[in-house]
mmCIF file of C-alpha atoms in Angstrom:
data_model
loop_
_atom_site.group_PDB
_atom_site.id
_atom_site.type_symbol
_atom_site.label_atom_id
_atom_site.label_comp_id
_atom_site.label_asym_id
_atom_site.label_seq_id
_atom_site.Cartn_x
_atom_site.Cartn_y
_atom_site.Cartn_z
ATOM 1 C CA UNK A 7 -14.929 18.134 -4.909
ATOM 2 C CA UNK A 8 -13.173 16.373 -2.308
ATOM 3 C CA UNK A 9 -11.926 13.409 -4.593
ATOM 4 C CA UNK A 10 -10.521 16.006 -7.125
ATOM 5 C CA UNK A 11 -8.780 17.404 -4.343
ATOM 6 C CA UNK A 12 -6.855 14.530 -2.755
ATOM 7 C CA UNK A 13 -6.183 13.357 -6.519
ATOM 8 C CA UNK A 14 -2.228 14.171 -6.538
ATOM 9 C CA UNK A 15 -0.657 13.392 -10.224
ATOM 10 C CA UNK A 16 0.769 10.057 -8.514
ATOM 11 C CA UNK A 17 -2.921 8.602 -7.247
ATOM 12 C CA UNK A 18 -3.975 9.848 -10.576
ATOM 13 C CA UNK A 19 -0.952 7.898 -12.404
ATOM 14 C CA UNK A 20 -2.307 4.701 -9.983
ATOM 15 C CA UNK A 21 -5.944 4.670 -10.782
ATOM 16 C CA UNK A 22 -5.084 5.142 -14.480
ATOM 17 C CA UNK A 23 -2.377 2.120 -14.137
ATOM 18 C CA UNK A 24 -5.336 -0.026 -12.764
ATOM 19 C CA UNK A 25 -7.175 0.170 -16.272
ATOM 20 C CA UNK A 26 -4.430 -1.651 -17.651
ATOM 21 C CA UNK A 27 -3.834 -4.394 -15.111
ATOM 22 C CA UNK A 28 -7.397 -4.761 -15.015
ATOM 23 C CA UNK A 29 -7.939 -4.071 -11.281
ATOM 24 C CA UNK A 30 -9.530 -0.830 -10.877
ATOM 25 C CA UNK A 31 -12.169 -1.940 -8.304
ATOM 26 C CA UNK A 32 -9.183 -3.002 -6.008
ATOM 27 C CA UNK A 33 -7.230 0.096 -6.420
ATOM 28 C CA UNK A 34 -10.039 2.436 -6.312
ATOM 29 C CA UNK A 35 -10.938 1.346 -2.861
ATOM 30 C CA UNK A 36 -7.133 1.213 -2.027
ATOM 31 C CA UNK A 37 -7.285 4.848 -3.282
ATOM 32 C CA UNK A 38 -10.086 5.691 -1.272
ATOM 33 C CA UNK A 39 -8.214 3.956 2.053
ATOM 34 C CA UNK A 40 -4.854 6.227 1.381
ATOM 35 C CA UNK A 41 -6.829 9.516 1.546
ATOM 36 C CA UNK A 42 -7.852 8.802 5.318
ATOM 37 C CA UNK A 43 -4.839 6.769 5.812
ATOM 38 C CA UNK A 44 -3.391 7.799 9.262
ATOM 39 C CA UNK A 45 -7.118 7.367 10.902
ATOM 40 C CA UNK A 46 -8.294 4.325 10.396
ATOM 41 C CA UNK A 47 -7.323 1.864 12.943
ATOM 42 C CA UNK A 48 -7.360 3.034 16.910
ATOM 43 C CA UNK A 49 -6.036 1.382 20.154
ATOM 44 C CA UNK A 50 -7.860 2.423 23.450
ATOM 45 C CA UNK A 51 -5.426 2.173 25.863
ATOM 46 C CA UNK A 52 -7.539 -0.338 28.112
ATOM 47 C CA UNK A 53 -7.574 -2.381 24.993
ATOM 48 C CA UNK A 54 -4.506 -2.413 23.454
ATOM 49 C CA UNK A 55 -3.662 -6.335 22.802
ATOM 50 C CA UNK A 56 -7.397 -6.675 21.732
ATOM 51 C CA UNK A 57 -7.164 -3.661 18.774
ATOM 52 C CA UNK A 58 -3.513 -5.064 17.948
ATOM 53 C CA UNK A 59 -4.926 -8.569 17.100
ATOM 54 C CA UNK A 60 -7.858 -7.256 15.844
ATOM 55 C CA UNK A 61 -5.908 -4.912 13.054
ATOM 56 C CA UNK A 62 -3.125 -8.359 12.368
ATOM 57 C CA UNK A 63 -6.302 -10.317 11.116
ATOM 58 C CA UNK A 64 -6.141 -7.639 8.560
ATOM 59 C CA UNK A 65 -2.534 -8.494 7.247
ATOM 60 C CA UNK A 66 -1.793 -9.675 3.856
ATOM 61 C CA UNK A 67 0.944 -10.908 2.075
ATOM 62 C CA UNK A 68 2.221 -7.969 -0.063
ATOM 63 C CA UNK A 69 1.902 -5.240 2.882
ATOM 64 C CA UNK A 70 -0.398 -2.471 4.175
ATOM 65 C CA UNK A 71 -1.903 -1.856 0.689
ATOM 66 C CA UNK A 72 -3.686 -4.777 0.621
ATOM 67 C CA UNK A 73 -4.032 -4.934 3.919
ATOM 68 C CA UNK A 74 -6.209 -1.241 3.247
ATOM 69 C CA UNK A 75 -7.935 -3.048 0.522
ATOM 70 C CA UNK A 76 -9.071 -6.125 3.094
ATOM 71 C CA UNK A 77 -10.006 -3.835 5.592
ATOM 72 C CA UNK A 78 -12.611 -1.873 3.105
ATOM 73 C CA UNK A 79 -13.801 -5.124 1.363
ATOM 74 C CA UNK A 80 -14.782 -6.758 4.762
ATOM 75 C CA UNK A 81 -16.514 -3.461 5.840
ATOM 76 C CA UNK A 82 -18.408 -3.405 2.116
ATOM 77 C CA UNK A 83 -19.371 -6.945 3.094
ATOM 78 C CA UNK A 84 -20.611 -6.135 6.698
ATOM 79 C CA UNK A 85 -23.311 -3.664 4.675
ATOM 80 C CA UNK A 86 -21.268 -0.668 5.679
ATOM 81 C CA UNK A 87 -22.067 -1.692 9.422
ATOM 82 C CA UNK A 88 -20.776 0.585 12.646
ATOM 83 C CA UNK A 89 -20.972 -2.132 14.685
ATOM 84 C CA UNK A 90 -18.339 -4.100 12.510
ATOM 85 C CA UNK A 91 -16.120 -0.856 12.827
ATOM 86 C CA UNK A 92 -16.346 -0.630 16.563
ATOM 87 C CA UNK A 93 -15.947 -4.841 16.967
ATOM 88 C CA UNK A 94 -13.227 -4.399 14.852
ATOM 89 C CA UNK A 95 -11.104 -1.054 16.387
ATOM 90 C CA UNK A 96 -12.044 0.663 12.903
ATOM 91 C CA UNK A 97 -12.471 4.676 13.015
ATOM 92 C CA UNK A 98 -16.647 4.182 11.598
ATOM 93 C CA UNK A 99 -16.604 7.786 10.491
ATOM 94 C CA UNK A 100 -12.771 7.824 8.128
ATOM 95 C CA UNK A 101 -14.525 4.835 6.941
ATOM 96 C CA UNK A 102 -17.304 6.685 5.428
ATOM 97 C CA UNK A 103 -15.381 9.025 4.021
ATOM 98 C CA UNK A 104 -13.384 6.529 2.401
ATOM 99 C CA UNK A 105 -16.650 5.820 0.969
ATOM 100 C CA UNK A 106 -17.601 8.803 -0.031
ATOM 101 C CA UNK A 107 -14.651 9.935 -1.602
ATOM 102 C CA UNK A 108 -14.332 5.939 -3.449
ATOM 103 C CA UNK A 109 -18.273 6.959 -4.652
ATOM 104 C CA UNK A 110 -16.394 10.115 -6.219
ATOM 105 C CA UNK A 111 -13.603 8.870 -7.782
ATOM 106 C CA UNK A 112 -16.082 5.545 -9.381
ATOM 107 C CA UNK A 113 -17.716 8.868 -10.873
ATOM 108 C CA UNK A 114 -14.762 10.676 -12.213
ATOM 109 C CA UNK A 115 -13.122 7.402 -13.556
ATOM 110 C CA UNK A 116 -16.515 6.988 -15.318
ATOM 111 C CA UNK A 117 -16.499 10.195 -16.530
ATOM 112 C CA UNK A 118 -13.462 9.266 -18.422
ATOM 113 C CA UNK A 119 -14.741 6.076 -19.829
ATOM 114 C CA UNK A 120 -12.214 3.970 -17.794
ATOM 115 C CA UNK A 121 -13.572 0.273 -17.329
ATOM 116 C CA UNK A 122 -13.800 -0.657 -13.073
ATOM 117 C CA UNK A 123 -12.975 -3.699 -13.860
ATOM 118 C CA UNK A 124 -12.443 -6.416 -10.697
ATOM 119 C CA UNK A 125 -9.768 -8.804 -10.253
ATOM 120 C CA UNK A 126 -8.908 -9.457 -6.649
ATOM 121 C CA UNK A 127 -6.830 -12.344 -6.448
ATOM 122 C CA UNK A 128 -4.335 -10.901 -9.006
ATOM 123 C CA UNK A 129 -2.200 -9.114 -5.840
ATOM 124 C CA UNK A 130 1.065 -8.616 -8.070
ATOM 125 C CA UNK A 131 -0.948 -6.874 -10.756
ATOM 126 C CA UNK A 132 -2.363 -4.537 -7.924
ATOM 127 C CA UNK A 133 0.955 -3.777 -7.069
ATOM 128 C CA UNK A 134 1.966 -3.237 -10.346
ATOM 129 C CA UNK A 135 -0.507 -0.826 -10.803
ATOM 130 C CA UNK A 136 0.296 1.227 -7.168
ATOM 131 C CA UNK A 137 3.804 0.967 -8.506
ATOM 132 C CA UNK A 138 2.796 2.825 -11.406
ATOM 133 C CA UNK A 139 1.521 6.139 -9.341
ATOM 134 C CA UNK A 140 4.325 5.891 -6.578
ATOM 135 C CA UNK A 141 7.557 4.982 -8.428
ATOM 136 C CA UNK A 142 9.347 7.812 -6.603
ATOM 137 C CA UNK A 143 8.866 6.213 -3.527
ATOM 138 C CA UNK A 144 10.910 2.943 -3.476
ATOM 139 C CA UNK A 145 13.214 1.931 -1.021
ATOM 140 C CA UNK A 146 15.326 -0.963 -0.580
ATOM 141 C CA UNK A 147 17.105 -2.743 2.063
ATOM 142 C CA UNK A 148 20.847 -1.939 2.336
ATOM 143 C CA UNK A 149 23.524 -4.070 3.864
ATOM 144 C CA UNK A 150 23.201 -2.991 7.039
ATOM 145 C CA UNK A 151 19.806 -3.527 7.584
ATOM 146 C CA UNK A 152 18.417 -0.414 7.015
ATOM 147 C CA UNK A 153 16.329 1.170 4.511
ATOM 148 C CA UNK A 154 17.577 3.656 1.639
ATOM 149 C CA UNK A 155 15.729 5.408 -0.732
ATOM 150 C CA UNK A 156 16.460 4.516 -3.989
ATOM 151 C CA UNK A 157 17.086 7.603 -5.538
ATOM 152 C CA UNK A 158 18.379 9.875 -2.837
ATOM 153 C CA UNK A 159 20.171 7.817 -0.460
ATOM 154 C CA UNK A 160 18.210 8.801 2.368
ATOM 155 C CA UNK A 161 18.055 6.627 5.300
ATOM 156 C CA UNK A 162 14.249 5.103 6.457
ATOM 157 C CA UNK A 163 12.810 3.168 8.265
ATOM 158 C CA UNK A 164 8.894 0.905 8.278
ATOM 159 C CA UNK A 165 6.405 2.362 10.756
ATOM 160 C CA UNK A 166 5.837 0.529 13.487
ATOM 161 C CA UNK A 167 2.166 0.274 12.717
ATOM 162 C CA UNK A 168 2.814 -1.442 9.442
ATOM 163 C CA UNK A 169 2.354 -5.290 8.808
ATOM 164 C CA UNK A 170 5.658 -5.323 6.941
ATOM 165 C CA UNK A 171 7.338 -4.178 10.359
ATOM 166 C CA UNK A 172 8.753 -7.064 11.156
ATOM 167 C CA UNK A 173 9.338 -8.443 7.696
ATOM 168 C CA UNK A 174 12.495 -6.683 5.955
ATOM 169 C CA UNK A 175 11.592 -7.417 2.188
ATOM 170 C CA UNK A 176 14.197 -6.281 -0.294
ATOM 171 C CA UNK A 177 11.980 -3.722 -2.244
ATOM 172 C CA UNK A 178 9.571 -1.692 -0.800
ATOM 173 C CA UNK A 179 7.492 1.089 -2.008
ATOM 174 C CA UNK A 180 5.662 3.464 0.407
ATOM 175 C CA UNK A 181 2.871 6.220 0.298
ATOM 176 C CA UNK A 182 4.721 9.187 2.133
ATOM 177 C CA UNK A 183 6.909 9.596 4.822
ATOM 178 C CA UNK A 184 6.658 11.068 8.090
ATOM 179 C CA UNK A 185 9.041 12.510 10.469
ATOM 180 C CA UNK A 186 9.035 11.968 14.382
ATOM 181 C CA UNK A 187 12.131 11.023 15.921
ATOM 182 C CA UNK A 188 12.989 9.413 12.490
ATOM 183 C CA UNK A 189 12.137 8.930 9.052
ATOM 184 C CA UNK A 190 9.398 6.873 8.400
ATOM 185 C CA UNK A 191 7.533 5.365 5.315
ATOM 186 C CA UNK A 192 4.238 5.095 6.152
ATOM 187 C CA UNK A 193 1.864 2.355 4.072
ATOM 188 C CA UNK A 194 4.521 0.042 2.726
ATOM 189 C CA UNK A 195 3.832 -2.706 0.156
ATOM 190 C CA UNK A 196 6.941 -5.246 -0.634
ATOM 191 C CA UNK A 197 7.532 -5.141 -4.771
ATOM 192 C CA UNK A 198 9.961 -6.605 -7.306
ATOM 193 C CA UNK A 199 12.584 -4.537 -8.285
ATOM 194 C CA UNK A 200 11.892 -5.605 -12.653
ATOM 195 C CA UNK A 201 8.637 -4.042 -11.990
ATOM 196 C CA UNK A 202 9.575 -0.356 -11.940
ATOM 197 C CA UNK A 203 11.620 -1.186 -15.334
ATOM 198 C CA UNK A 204 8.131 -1.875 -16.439
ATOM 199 C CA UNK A 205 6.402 1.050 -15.099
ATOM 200 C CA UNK A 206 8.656 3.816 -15.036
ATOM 201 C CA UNK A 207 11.647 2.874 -17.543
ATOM 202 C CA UNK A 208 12.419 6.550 -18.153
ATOM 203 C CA UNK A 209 12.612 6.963 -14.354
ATOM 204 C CA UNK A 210 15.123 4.171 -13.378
ATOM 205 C CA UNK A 211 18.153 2.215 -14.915
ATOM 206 C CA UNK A 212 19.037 -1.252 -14.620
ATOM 207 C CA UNK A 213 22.314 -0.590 -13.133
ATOM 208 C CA UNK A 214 20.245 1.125 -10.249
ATOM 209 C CA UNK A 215 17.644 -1.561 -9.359
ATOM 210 C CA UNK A 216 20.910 -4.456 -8.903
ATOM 211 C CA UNK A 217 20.787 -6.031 -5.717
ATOM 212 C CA UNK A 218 22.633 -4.192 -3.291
ATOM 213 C CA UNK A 219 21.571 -7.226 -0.084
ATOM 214 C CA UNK A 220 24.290 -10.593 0.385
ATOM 215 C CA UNK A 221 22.925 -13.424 -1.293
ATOM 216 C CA UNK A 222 22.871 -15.437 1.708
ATOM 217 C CA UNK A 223 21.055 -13.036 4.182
ATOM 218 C CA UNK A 224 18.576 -14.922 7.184
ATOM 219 C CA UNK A 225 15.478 -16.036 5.850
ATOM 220 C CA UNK A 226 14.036 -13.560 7.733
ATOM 221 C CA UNK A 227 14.950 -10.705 5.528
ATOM 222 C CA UNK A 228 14.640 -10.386 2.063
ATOM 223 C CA UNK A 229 11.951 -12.628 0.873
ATOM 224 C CA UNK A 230 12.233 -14.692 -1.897
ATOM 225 C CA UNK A 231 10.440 -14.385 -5.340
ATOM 226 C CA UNK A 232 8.148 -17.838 -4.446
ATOM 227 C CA UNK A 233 6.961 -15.601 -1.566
ATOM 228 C CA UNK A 234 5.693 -12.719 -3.182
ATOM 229 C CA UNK A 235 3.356 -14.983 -5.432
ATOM 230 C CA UNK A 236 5.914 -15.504 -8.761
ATOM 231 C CA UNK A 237 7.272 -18.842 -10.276
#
């Protein structure tokens, strides 16, 4: 079946996670949103301040994640409604199957006996839990300004079309990159860097997750802790 097929070990790793932070409804329709990812928003060209604002109403605070998340809860709240899609610049027919493949994976995570349990206002544990699945792909902000992949070095950069474009957190982790005229990391959520010490300890060392950024970089990049919802 079609969810069997996007399920790659690391959105299997994710949807597990969510179990255990107790927010599988959330990342079962973030799951859902990632396997149509590139066509969900468009911008007619006659219209293209009107589908911008329309897709920033859809930001929130933790990156394009949640921002996926917001888009399919509001849509689940409309009754599933084309005419929301089309007020709103949404692709009506990824949407539905978003839906159908969310109906699939509900089915296969039931299968299992996994609880779909709901906790939407618990953003850090839904990050924790996306964290889990795509620890390979963390990047953080170097020195200069730019992005590096943790592991590898490799220089990247945000997508234009993300909400974190303008933002510059420290830690970042991304669904997959794509190459144009650069290397970009395309759906980007900001994340602690002590979280992948809790999710993937036998992946990453301490020494590797120290701060890399000055201390006393503009407000404007690197956010601070209070920011990303932590005492």
């Amino acid at each position: 079946s079609e969810a069997i097929s996007i399920l790659d070990p690391m959105m299997a790793k994710m949807l597990i996670a969510s179990e255990k932070y107790k927010c599988s409804e959330e990342i079962v329709s973030i799951a859902a949103m990632l396997s149509v990812n590139s066509a969900i928003f468009y911008r007619p060209k006659d219209k293209i301040i009107h589908a911008d604002t329309a897709r920033k109403n859809f930001f929130a605070l933790g990156g394009d994640h949640l921002m996926l998340l917001n888009v399919y809860k509001q849509w689940a709240d409309s009754d599933f409604s084309t005419q929301w899609c089309y007020e709103n610049f949404i692709q009506y027919r990824s949407m539905k199957r978003a839906r159908d493949v969310r109906e699939q994976l509900v089915g296969l995570m039931q299968r299992v006996e996994m609880d779909i349990v709901s906790n939407p206002t618990e953003t850090i544990n839904i990050r924790k839990a996306i964290t889990s699945g795509y620890f390979y792909h963390i990047a953080r902000l170097s020195k200069g300004g730019n992005y590096k992949t943790v592991k590898h070095n490799q220089t990247v950069m945000i997508h234009p079309n993300s909400s974190l474009f303008e933002e510059l957190p420290r830690w970042i982790i991304y669904h997959e990159l794509v190459f144009t005229t650069k290397e970009f990391m395309r759906q980007v959520s900001e994340i602690e860097s002590k979280w992948l010490l809790e999710v993937a300890p036998h992946y990453y060392k301490p020494r590797e997750l120290e701060d890399s950024t000055n201390k006393k970089m503009p407000k404007t990049i690197g956010k601070s802790r209070a920011e990303l919802g932590e005492n």
